[in-house]
CSV table of C-alpha atoms in Angstrom, one decimal:
chain,number,residue,atom,x,y,z
A,284,UNK,CA,51.1,125.8,51.9
A,285,UNK,CA,47.4,126.4,52.5
A,286,UNK,CA,46.4,128.1,56.3
A,287,UNK,CA,44.2,124.6,56.3
A,288,UNK,CA,46.0,120.5,57.1
A,289,UNK,CA,42.1,119.6,55.7
A,290,UNK,CA,40.1,120.5,52.5
A,291,UNK,CA,36.3,119.6,53.3
A,292,UNK,CA,34.1,122.3,53.2
A,293,UNK,CA,35.6,125.0,50.8
A,294,UNK,CA,34.9,127.5,53.3
A,295,UNK,CA,38.2,125.8,55.4
A,296,UNK,CA,40.5,127.5,52.1
A,297,UNK,CA,41.2,131.7,52.0
A,298,UNK,CA,41.4,133.2,48.7
A,299,UNK,CA,44.8,133.1,49.0
A,300,UNK,CA,44.4,129.6,49.1
A,301,UNK,CA,42.3,128.9,46.4
A,302,UNK,CA,44.7,131.1,44.4
A,303,UNK,CA,47.9,129.2,45.3
A,304,UNK,CA,46.1,126.2,44.3
A,305,UNK,CA,45.0,127.4,41.2
A,306,UNK,CA,48.3,129.5,40.2
A,307,UNK,CA,49.7,125.5,41.3
A,308,UNK,CA,47.8,123.5,39.2
A,309,UNK,CA,49.1,125.8,35.7
A,310,UNK,CA,52.2,124.2,36.4
A,311,UNK,CA,50.6,120.5,37.0
A,312,UNK,CA,48.8,121.5,33.8
A,313,UNK,CA,52.0,122.0,31.5
A,314,UNK,CA,53.2,118.3,33.5
A,315,UNK,CA,50.0,116.6,32.5
A,316,UNK,CA,50.9,117.4,28.5
A,317,UNK,CA,54.6,115.9,28.5
A,318,UNK,CA,55.7,112.8,27.0
A,319,UNK,CA,56.7,111.8,30.5
A,320,UNK,CA,53.8,112.1,32.9
A,321,UNK,CA,55.1,112.0,36.5
A,322,UNK,CA,57.2,113.5,39.2
A,323,UNK,CA,59.2,112.9,41.9
A,324,UNK,CA,57.3,114.9,44.4
A,325,UNK,CA,55.3,112.7,47.0
A,326,UNK,CA,57.8,109.6,46.5
A,327,UNK,CA,57.2,107.7,49.7
A,328,UNK,CA,53.6,109.6,50.7
A,329,UNK,CA,51.0,107.6,50.9
A,330,UNK,CA,48.0,108.2,49.6
A,331,UNK,CA,44.3,106.5,50.6
A,332,UNK,CA,41.4,107.1,48.5
A,333,UNK,CA,38.7,106.0,50.8
A,334,UNK,CA,35.4,106.2,48.4
A,335,UNK,CA,32.2,104.2,49.9
A,336,UNK,CA,29.4,105.7,48.0
A,337,UNK,CA,30.3,104.9,44.0
A,338,UNK,CA,32.1,107.4,41.6
A,339,UNK,CA,34.4,106.8,38.8
A,340,UNK,CA,35.8,109.9,37.8
A,341,UNK,CA,36.5,111.9,40.7
A,342,UNK,CA,38.5,108.6,42.5
A,343,UNK,CA,39.7,107.9,39.1
A,344,UNK,CA,41.3,111.6,39.2
A,345,UNK,CA,42.5,111.8,42.6
A,346,UNK,CA,44.1,108.2,42.0
A,347,UNK,CA,46.2,109.6,38.7
A,348,UNK,CA,46.7,113.2,40.6
A,349,UNK,CA,48.5,110.8,42.8
A,350,UNK,CA,50.5,108.4,40.5
A,351,UNK,CA,51.9,111.1,38.7
A,352,UNK,CA,53.0,113.0,42.2
A,353,UNK,CA,54.8,109.1,42.5
A,354,UNK,CA,53.0,109.1,45.9
A,355,UNK,CA,51.5,105.4,46.7
A,356,UNK,CA,48.1,104.7,46.1
A,357,UNK,CA,46.0,102.6,47.8
A,358,UNK,CA,41.8,102.4,46.5
A,359,UNK,CA,39.0,101.6,49.4
A,360,UNK,CA,35.9,101.1,48.0
A,361,UNK,CA,32.2,100.4,49.7
A,362,UNK,CA,32.6,96.8,48.6
A,363,UNK,CA,36.2,96.4,50.2
A,364,UNK,CA,36.0,98.8,53.0
A,365,UNK,CA,35.1,96.9,56.7
A,366,UNK,CA,32.9,99.6,56.7
A,367,UNK,CA,30.1,97.0,55.3
A,368,UNK,CA,31.3,94.9,58.1
A,369,UNK,CA,29.6,97.2,60.4
A,370,UNK,CA,32.8,98.9,61.4
A,371,UNK,CA,32.3,102.6,62.3
A,372,UNK,CA,34.2,105.6,60.9
A,373,UNK,CA,36.2,106.2,63.8
A,374,UNK,CA,37.7,102.7,64.3
A,375,UNK,CA,38.5,103.5,59.7
A,376,UNK,CA,40.2,106.0,60.7
A,377,UNK,CA,42.0,104.3,63.5
A,378,UNK,CA,43.0,101.2,61.2
A,379,UNK,CA,44.2,104.1,58.4
A,380,UNK,CA,46.1,106.7,61.1
A,381,UNK,CA,48.0,102.8,62.0
A,382,UNK,CA,49.0,101.9,58.2
A,383,UNK,CA,50.3,105.8,58.7
A,384,UNK,CA,49.0,107.6,55.6
A,385,UNK,CA,50.0,111.2,55.1
A,386,UNK,CA,46.4,111.7,52.7
A,387,UNK,CA,42.9,110.5,53.2
A,388,UNK,CA,40.3,111.2,49.8
A,389,UNK,CA,37.1,110.5,51.0
A,390,UNK,CA,33.8,110.5,49.4
A,391,UNK,CA,30.9,109.0,51.6
A,392,UNK,CA,27.5,109.2,51.6
A,393,UNK,CA,26.9,110.8,54.7
A,394,UNK,CA,27.3,114.9,55.4
A,395,UNK,CA,30.4,115.5,57.8
A,396,UNK,CA,31.8,111.6,57.5
A,397,UNK,CA,35.2,113.7,56.1
A,398,UNK,CA,35.0,116.1,59.4
A,399,UNK,CA,35.1,113.3,61.7
A,400,UNK,CA,38.2,110.9,60.1
A,401,UNK,CA,39.9,114.6,60.9
A,402,UNK,CA,38.9,114.5,64.2
A,403,UNK,CA,40.5,110.9,64.9
A,404,UNK,CA,43.5,111.3,62.4
A,405,UNK,CA,46.2,112.6,61.5
A,406,UNK,CA,46.7,112.6,58.1
A,407,UNK,CA,45.4,115.3,55.5
A,408,UNK,CA,41.5,115.3,54.6
A,409,UNK,CA,40.9,116.0,51.4
A,410,UNK,CA,36.5,115.9,51.2
A,411,UNK,CA,35.9,114.1,47.9
A,412,UNK,CA,31.9,114.4,48.2
A,413,UNK,CA,29.5,114.0,50.9
A,414,UNK,CA,26.0,113.6,51.3
A,415,UNK,CA,24.5,116.4,50.2
A,416,UNK,CA,27.3,118.5,51.9
A,417,UNK,CA,29.6,120.1,49.8
A,418,UNK,CA,32.7,118.4,47.0
A,419,UNK,CA,34.9,121.1,47.3
A,420,UNK,CA,37.8,119.4,44.3
A,421,UNK,CA,35.5,119.7,41.8
A,422,UNK,CA,34.9,124.0,43.0
A,423,UNK,CA,38.3,124.0,42.6
A,424,UNK,CA,38.0,122.7,38.8
A,425,UNK,CA,35.3,124.7,37.8
A,426,UNK,CA,37.0,127.8,39.4
A,427,UNK,CA,40.1,126.5,37.5
A,428,UNK,CA,38.3,125.7,33.6
A,429,UNK,CA,36.3,129.2,34.1
A,430,UNK,CA,40.1,131.3,34.4
A,431,UNK,CA,41.5,129.4,32.2
A,432,UNK,CA,38.6,129.8,29.5
A,433,UNK,CA,37.3,133.0,30.1
A,434,UNK,CA,41.2,134.6,31.6
A,435,UNK,CA,39.4,135.6,35.0
A,436,UNK,CA,37.3,134.7,37.5
A,437,UNK,CA,36.2,138.3,39.5
A,438,UNK,CA,33.0,139.3,37.5
A,439,UNK,CA,32.2,136.9,36.1
A,440,UNK,CA,28.3,135.6,36.5
A,441,UNK,CA,27.7,132.2,37.5
A,442,UNK,CA,24.6,130.7,36.9
A,443,UNK,CA,24.1,127.6,38.7
A,444,UNK,CA,21.3,125.5,36.9
A,445,UNK,CA,19.2,122.1,38.4
A,446,UNK,CA,18.4,120.4,41.8
A,447,UNK,CA,20.2,123.0,44.2
A,448,UNK,CA,18.7,121.7,46.9
A,449,UNK,CA,19.7,118.3,46.7
A,450,UNK,CA,24.1,119.4,45.5
A,451,UNK,CA,26.8,119.1,46.9
A,452,UNK,CA,28.5,120.4,43.4
A,453,UNK,CA,26.7,123.6,44.1
A,454,UNK,CA,27.2,123.4,48.0
A,455,UNK,CA,31.0,124.5,47.2
A,456,UNK,CA,30.9,126.5,44.1
A,457,UNK,CA,28.7,129.1,45.8
A,458,UNK,CA,31.4,129.6,48.1
A,459,UNK,CA,34.0,129.4,45.7
A,460,UNK,CA,32.8,131.5,43.6
A,461,UNK,CA,32.0,134.1,46.3
A,462,UNK,CA,35.6,134.2,47.2
A,463,UNK,CA,36.6,134.6,44.1
A,464,UNK,CA,34.8,137.5,43.5
A,465,UNK,CA,32.3,136.2,40.7
A,466,UNK,CA,28.7,136.2,40.7
A,467,UNK,CA,27.2,133.0,41.5
A,468,UNK,CA,23.3,132.9,40.8
A,469,UNK,CA,21.5,129.8,41.7
A,470,UNK,CA,18.2,129.0,39.4
A,471,UNK,CA,15.8,126.2,40.0
A,472,UNK,CA,12.1,125.2,40.4
A,473,UNK,CA,11.0,126.2,43.7
A,474,UNK,CA,11.0,122.3,44.6
A,475,UNK,CA,14.6,121.9,43.5
A,476,UNK,CA,15.3,125.5,45.8
A,477,UNK,CA,16.6,125.2,49.6
A,478,UNK,CA,14.8,126.3,52.5
A,479,UNK,CA,17.0,128.9,52.6
A,480,UNK,CA,18.6,130.2,49.1
A,481,UNK,CA,20.5,133.1,51.5
A,482,UNK,CA,22.7,130.7,53.7
A,483,UNK,CA,24.1,129.8,50.9
A,484,UNK,CA,25.0,133.1,49.5
A,485,UNK,CA,23.9,133.6,45.5
A,486,UNK,CA,20.9,135.3,44.1
A,487,UNK,CA,17.7,132.3,43.2
A,488,UNK,CA,15.7,132.6,40.5
A,489,UNK,CA,13.2,130.1,39.7
A,490,UNK,CA,13.6,131.3,35.0
A,491,UNK,CA,17.0,130.6,33.7
A,492,UNK,CA,15.0,132.4,30.4
A,493,UNK,CA,14.7,135.0,32.8
A,494,UNK,CA,18.9,135.7,33.3
A,495,UNK,CA,20.3,133.5,30.2
A,496,UNK,CA,21.7,136.7,28.6
A,497,UNK,CA,23.7,138.5,31.7
A,498,UNK,CA,24.9,135.1,32.5
A,499,UNK,CA,29.1,134.3,31.0
A,500,UNK,CA,28.9,130.6,32.5
A,501,UNK,CA,25.7,128.4,32.8
A,502,UNK,CA,26.3,125.7,34.9
A,503,UNK,CA,24.4,122.2,34.4
A,504,UNK,CA,23.5,120.5,37.1
A,505,UNK,CA,22.9,116.7,36.8
A,506,UNK,CA,19.5,115.6,37.0
A,507,UNK,CA,19.9,112.7,39.3
A,508,UNK,CA,17.7,110.3,36.9
A,509,UNK,CA,17.7,107.1,39.6
A,510,UNK,CA,16.1,109.7,41.7
A,511,UNK,CA,13.7,110.8,39.2
A,512,UNK,CA,10.4,108.6,39.8
A,513,UNK,CA,10.7,110.9,42.9
A,514,UNK,CA,11.9,113.7,42.1
A,515,UNK,CA,9.7,116.8,42.9
A,516,UNK,CA,8.5,118.4,39.3
A,517,UNK,CA,5.6,116.3,37.4
A,518,UNK,CA,8.1,115.5,34.3
A,519,UNK,CA,11.7,115.1,33.3
A,520,UNK,CA,10.7,116.5,30.0
A,521,UNK,CA,9.0,119.8,31.5
A,522,UNK,CA,11.7,119.8,33.3
A,523,UNK,CA,14.3,120.0,30.3
A,524,UNK,CA,12.3,122.0,28.5
A,525,UNK,CA,12.1,125.3,31.2
A,526,UNK,CA,15.8,125.0,32.7
A,527,UNK,CA,17.9,122.2,29.8
A,528,UNK,CA,20.5,123.6,27.8
A,529,UNK,CA,19.6,123.8,24.2
A,530,UNK,CA,21.1,125.4,20.7
A,531,UNK,CA,18.0,128.0,21.2
A,532,UNK,CA,18.8,129.2,24.6
A,533,UNK,CA,22.1,129.6,23.6
A,534,UNK,CA,21.9,131.6,21.0
A,535,UNK,CA,20.1,134.3,23.7
A,536,UNK,CA,23.3,134.1,26.0
A,537,UNK,CA,26.5,136.3,25.2
A,538,UNK,CA,28.6,135.0,22.8
A,539,UNK,CA,31.4,134.9,25.1
A,540,UNK,CA,29.6,132.2,27.8
A,541,UNK,CA,30.2,129.0,27.9
A,542,UNK,CA,28.6,125.8,29.6
A,543,UNK,CA,29.6,124.1,32.1
A,544,UNK,CA,28.7,120.4,33.4
A,545,UNK,CA,30.1,118.4,36.6
A,546,UNK,CA,28.9,114.8,34.9
A,547,UNK,CA,28.2,112.7,34.2
A,548,UNK,CA,25.9,114.2,31.5
A,549,UNK,CA,22.0,113.2,31.0
A,550,UNK,CA,21.6,114.0,27.2
A,551,UNK,CA,19.0,115.7,26.1
A,552,UNK,CA,18.1,116.3,30.3
A,553,UNK,CA,19.2,119.0,31.7
A,554,UNK,CA,21.8,119.4,28.5
A,555,UNK,CA,21.4,119.0,25.0
A,556,UNK,CA,23.7,116.5,23.1
A,557,UNK,CA,24.4,119.6,20.5
A,558,UNK,CA,25.0,121.9,23.1
A,559,UNK,CA,27.7,118.9,25.1
A,560,UNK,CA,29.7,118.8,22.1
A,561,UNK,CA,30.2,122.0,21.0
A,562,UNK,CA,32.7,124.6,21.3
A,563,UNK,CA,31.1,125.9,24.2
A,564,UNK,CA,30.6,123.4,26.3
A,565,UNK,CA,34.0,123.2,28.5
A,566,UNK,CA,32.9,119.6,30.3
A,567,UNK,CA,36.3,117.9,28.9
A,568,UNK,CA,38.1,120.5,29.8
A,569,UNK,CA,36.6,120.4,33.1
A,570,UNK,CA,37.6,116.5,33.4
A,571,UNK,CA,41.2,117.6,32.4
A,572,UNK,CA,41.3,120.3,35.1
A,573,UNK,CA,40.8,118.1,37.6
A,574,UNK,CA,43.9,115.9,37.0
A,575,UNK,CA,46.1,119.1,38.0
A,576,UNK,CA,43.9,120.8,39.9
A,577,UNK,CA,43.9,117.9,42.4
A,578,UNK,CA,47.5,117.7,41.8
A,579,UNK,CA,47.9,120.7,43.3
A,580,UNK,CA,46.2,120.0,46.4
A,581,UNK,CA,47.8,117.2,47.0
A,582,UNK,CA,51.7,119.2,47.2
A,583,UNK,CA,50.0,121.8,49.3
A,584,UNK,CA,49.0,119.8,52.0
A,585,UNK,CA,51.7,117.4,52.0
A,586,UNK,CA,54.4,120.8,51.5
A,587,UNK,CA,56.6,120.4,54.3
A,588,UNK,CA,56.5,122.3,57.8
A,589,UNK,CA,60.3,122.8,58.3
A,590,UNK,CA,62.7,124.9,56.8
A,591,UNK,CA,65.8,123.4,54.8
A,592,UNK,CA,66.5,124.0,51.6
A,593,UNK,CA,68.5,122.9,48.5
A,594,UNK,CA,71.3,125.4,46.1
B,1101,UNK,CA,66.1,136.0,60.5
B,1102,UNK,CA,67.2,139.4,58.8
B,1103,UNK,CA,70.2,139.6,56.5
B,1104,UNK,CA,72.5,143.0,55.7
B,1105,UNK,CA,75.2,143.2,52.5
B,1106,UNK,CA,78.3,142.3,53.6
B,1107,UNK,CA,79.8,142.9,50.3
B,1108,UNK,CA,79.2,143.2,46.8
B,1109,UNK,CA,81.5,140.7,44.9
B,1110,UNK,CA,80.0,142.0,41.7
B,1111,UNK,CA,78.6,144.6,40.0
B,1112,UNK,CA,76.7,145.4,36.9
B,1113,UNK,CA,80.3,146.0,34.8
B,1114,UNK,CA,81.2,142.7,36.3
B,1115,UNK,CA,78.3,140.5,35.7
B,1116,UNK,CA,78.0,141.8,32.2
B,1117,UNK,CA,81.8,140.6,31.7
B,1118,UNK,CA,81.6,137.4,32.8
B,1119,UNK,CA,78.4,136.9,30.6
B,1120,UNK,CA,80.5,137.5,27.7
B,1121,UNK,CA,83.0,135.2,28.1
B,1122,UNK,CA,81.0,132.8,29.0
B,1123,UNK,CA,79.5,133.2,26.4
B,1124,UNK,CA,82.5,132.8,24.3
B,1125,UNK,CA,83.6,129.4,26.2
B,1126,UNK,CA,80.2,128.2,25.4
B,1127,UNK,CA,80.7,128.9,21.8
B,1128,UNK,CA,84.1,127.6,22.2
B,1129,UNK,CA,83.2,123.8,23.7
B,1130,UNK,CA,81.0,123.6,21.7
B,1131,UNK,CA,82.6,124.6,18.4
B,1132,UNK,CA,79.6,127.0,17.0
B,1133,UNK,CA,76.0,127.2,18.5
B,1134,UNK,CA,74.3,125.0,15.9
B,1135,UNK,CA,73.3,122.4,18.9
B,1136,UNK,CA,72.7,124.5,21.4
B,1137,UNK,CA,69.9,125.4,23.4
B,1138,UNK,CA,69.8,127.7,27.6
B,1139,UNK,CA,67.9,126.4,29.8
B,1140,UNK,CA,67.6,128.9,32.6
B,1141,UNK,CA,66.1,127.3,36.3
B,1142,UNK,CA,63.1,129.9,37.5
B,1143,UNK,CA,63.5,132.6,38.3
B,1144,UNK,CA,67.3,134.6,37.8
B,1145,UNK,CA,68.5,131.9,35.8
B,1146,UNK,CA,65.9,132.0,33.7
B,1147,UNK,CA,67.4,135.7,33.0
B,1148,UNK,CA,70.7,134.9,33.1
B,1149,UNK,CA,69.6,132.8,29.7
B,1150,UNK,CA,67.9,135.0,27.9
B,1151,UNK,CA,71.3,137.3,28.7
B,1152,UNK,CA,73.6,134.8,28.4
B,1153,UNK,CA,71.7,134.1,24.9
B,1154,UNK,CA,71.5,137.4,23.7
B,1155,UNK,CA,75.0,138.0,23.8
B,1156,UNK,CA,76.1,134.7,21.6
B,1157,UNK,CA,73.3,135.9,19.0
B,1158,UNK,CA,75.9,139.3,19.1
B,1159,UNK,CA,79.2,137.0,18.7
B,1160,UNK,CA,77.6,134.7,16.6
B,1161,UNK,CA,75.0,135.9,15.1
B,1162,UNK,CA,72.8,132.9,16.3
B,1163,UNK,CA,69.4,132.8,17.9
B,1164,UNK,CA,69.7,130.1,20.8
B,1165,UNK,CA,66.7,128.7,21.7
B,1166,UNK,CA,65.9,129.5,25.6
B,1167,UNK,CA,63.5,127.5,28.0
B,1168,UNK,CA,62.8,128.1,31.2
B,1169,UNK,CA,63.0,124.7,33.6
B,1170,UNK,CA,61.0,125.4,37.0
B,1171,UNK,CA,62.3,122.4,39.8
B,1172,UNK,CA,59.6,122.9,42.0
B,1173,UNK,CA,58.2,119.0,42.2
B,1174,UNK,CA,61.8,117.5,41.7
B,1175,UNK,CA,63.9,118.9,45.1
B,1176,UNK,CA,64.6,116.3,47.7
B,1177,UNK,CA,63.0,118.6,50.8
B,1178,UNK,CA,59.5,119.0,49.9
B,1179,UNK,CA,58.4,116.8,52.7
B,1180,UNK,CA,60.3,119.0,55.1
B,1181,UNK,CA,60.3,122.7,53.1
B,1182,UNK,CA,57.4,124.6,52.7
B,1183,UNK,CA,56.0,124.8,49.6
B,1184,UNK,CA,57.9,127.3,47.4
B,1185,UNK,CA,55.9,129.9,44.8
B,1186,UNK,CA,55.4,127.2,41.7
B,1187,UNK,CA,56.4,129.0,38.5
B,1188,UNK,CA,55.6,127.3,35.3
B,1189,UNK,CA,58.3,125.5,33.2
B,1190,UNK,CA,58.5,126.4,29.4
B,1191,UNK,CA,60.9,124.2,27.0
B,1192,UNK,CA,59.6,125.7,23.6
B,1193,UNK,CA,62.0,123.1,21.8
B,1194,UNK,CA,62.6,119.3,21.2
B,1195,UNK,CA,65.7,118.6,24.3
B,1196,UNK,CA,66.5,115.3,22.4
B,1197,UNK,CA,69.6,115.3,21.2
B,1198,UNK,CA,70.8,118.9,21.7
B,1199,UNK,CA,73.4,120.1,23.9
B,1200,UNK,CA,71.7,121.9,26.7
B,1201,UNK,CA,73.4,124.2,28.9
B,1202,UNK,CA,71.3,124.7,32.4
B,1203,UNK,CA,71.3,128.2,33.4
B,1204,UNK,CA,71.7,129.2,37.2
B,1205,UNK,CA,72.5,132.2,39.3
B,1206,UNK,CA,74.4,130.7,42.4
B,1207,UNK,CA,75.4,127.5,42.4
B,1208,UNK,CA,76.2,125.9,46.1
B,1209,UNK,CA,75.1,122.4,47.5
B,1210,UNK,CA,74.0,120.7,44.4
B,1211,UNK,CA,70.4,120.3,45.0
B,1212,UNK,CA,69.0,122.3,42.7
B,1213,UNK,CA,71.2,121.3,39.8
B,1214,UNK,CA,70.1,117.7,40.9
B,1215,UNK,CA,67.0,118.8,40.1
B,1216,UNK,CA,67.3,120.0,36.7
B,1217,UNK,CA,68.8,117.2,35.6
B,1218,UNK,CA,65.7,115.0,36.7
B,1219,UNK,CA,63.3,117.9,35.4
B,1220,UNK,CA,64.9,118.0,31.8
B,1221,UNK,CA,65.6,114.2,31.5
B,1222,UNK,CA,61.6,114.0,31.7
B,1223,UNK,CA,61.8,115.9,27.9
B,1224,UNK,CA,64.0,113.9,26.6
B,1225,UNK,CA,67.9,112.3,26.0
B,1226,UNK,CA,69.7,115.4,25.5
B,1227,UNK,CA,73.5,115.1,24.0
B,1228,UNK,CA,75.1,116.9,26.6
B,1229,UNK,CA,73.9,119.4,29.9
B,1230,UNK,CA,76.2,121.9,31.0
B,1231,UNK,CA,76.2,123.9,33.4
B,1232,UNK,CA,76.7,127.7,33.2
B,1233,UNK,CA,76.4,129.9,37.0
B,1234,UNK,CA,77.5,133.4,37.1
B,1235,UNK,CA,78.3,132.4,41.3
B,1236,UNK,CA,79.9,129.7,42.1
B,1237,UNK,CA,79.5,129.4,45.9
B,1238,UNK,CA,81.1,126.3,47.0
B,1239,UNK,CA,79.8,123.9,49.5
B,1240,UNK,CA,78.4,120.6,47.2
B,1241,UNK,CA,77.0,118.1,49.0
B,1242,UNK,CA,76.4,116.2,45.5
B,1243,UNK,CA,79.3,115.6,43.4
B,1244,UNK,CA,78.9,118.9,40.7
B,1245,UNK,CA,80.8,121.1,39.4
B,1246,UNK,CA,80.3,123.9,37.0
B,1247,UNK,CA,81.4,123.8,33.1
B,1248,UNK,CA,81.2,128.1,32.9
B,1249,UNK,CA,81.5,129.9,36.5
B,1250,UNK,CA,80.7,134.0,36.4
B,1251,UNK,CA,83.0,133.8,39.3
B,1252,UNK,CA,84.2,131.4,42.3
B,1253,UNK,CA,82.7,133.8,45.7
B,1254,UNK,CA,84.6,131.8,48.8
B,1255,UNK,CA,81.9,132.2,51.6
B,1256,UNK,CA,80.4,130.7,54.7
B,1257,UNK,CA,77.4,128.6,55.3
B,1258,UNK,CA,75.9,131.1,57.5
B,1259,UNK,CA,76.0,133.8,55.0
B,1260,UNK,CA,74.4,134.2,52.1
B,1261,UNK,CA,75.2,134.9,48.5
B,1262,UNK,CA,72.4,136.9,46.3
B,1263,UNK,CA,72.3,137.9,43.0
B,1264,UNK,CA,70.5,140.8,41.7
B,1265,UNK,CA,69.3,141.4,38.0
B,1266,UNK,CA,67.8,144.9,36.3
B,1267,UNK,CA,64.7,142.6,35.3
B,1268,UNK,CA,63.9,141.9,38.9
B,1269,UNK,CA,65.8,144.0,41.3
B,1270,UNK,CA,66.4,146.8,39.2
B,1271,UNK,CA,69.9,146.7,39.5
B,1272,UNK,CA,72.6,144.5,38.4
B,1273,UNK,CA,74.8,142.3,41.2
B,1274,UNK,CA,76.1,139.4,43.0
B,1275,UNK,CA,76.3,140.2,47.2
B,1276,UNK,CA,77.3,138.4,50.2
B,1277,UNK,CA,74.7,138.9,53.0
B,1278,UNK,CA,75.5,138.0,56.5
B,1279,UNK,CA,73.1,137.7,59.6
B,1280,UNK,CA,72.0,141.0,60.8
B,1281,UNK,CA,73.8,141.4,64.1
B,1282,UNK,CA,75.7,137.9,63.6
B,1283,UNK,CA,80.0,137.9,64.4
């Protein structure tokens, strides 16, 4: 069992919790490679995916995870939720509680929404991404992928490159890396750097080329092209030239170093197509790990609170 | 709850002899080792499966494939039981059409074996599934029986039966434990 009833912030989890999730995910990874990818583990439990912001990969990943554990999954999207009719989040929580669900995965455009749900519900809550705050399950699957590729987490130097100021991925990944003994470095132009990088707890650098040779992992964040008009840099092209991962930069990295990206990728902006498709990229491993890690998180949250046992 | 050893019901030699007998029984019942595979239920069942495979090789000169099975995700008490330590299942052979011998250390309520049967079926359709246990302590809650038993050990539900194996515990033994300070 985990020490926390919810996974809302990565800081809700102790280092032991994080390692427990990663170790349990190893077993689920094996399940996902079987012919019959289904376990009876969470039969009779109800998992609600409350996605009040667009999402494809995270929602699908959680949905598959719940199905593979035999949980009953129900999906609410922004368009099907009563929140569009003006229902408050507290009322949504009360409604879901009345349906006796066991776990709610919530994605919301406002930071703090999962915490409000947790306050008003008995169910376990997993934060599937809230505003610019956190995305803890993404950080967990990223750690899993790093450990799988590098064989360790402790001592890794991970450069997180891009829009750090607005990134919930970075918001979870930086403390997660620190918790497992890795060294995060945040790399961004000054205009995409948080006002207080020291609060995040990582060394802040404004030149990717300055540190590229020191990195074991380059984690490229997505530039939100839908916001490119209002982006605080002169042009996407210039950003790509200074902070994009391309073959020239990849050649300057350690031979064991690899590239990550939370997806969806803007090929040619933060990562070139050649790098994205190379064997140094573990982007698809991240997607593959996502299901196993989310299965582990659900299993460990919904595990029992009492004794008993078979033999 | 603290437990103390009440009695040692099998020592290393008794375990070794029992495993040799079970190996012979398995070979006799299956007319050799040609279609056999052993699957040990983690953790000590997996070690016992390796020990049995070594004895079968000693008797027959055949290397029987051995797999390990973690039944944590198949238990019927996930909702009421704290998460056990999870181990990885590793079945490096096709179970389809094979005579699979499940191996465990202690047979008690039968619920672990029920879970193991569900788990093994997810890997394919064996020709047969048999069960070998080192200790059968009784108190079945499901219609499960072992085909091969090292020793029947009548016990009280208040007691625990513990198998120790050299690879895990530095010694081979089977013990009955009672609650510290119990009558």
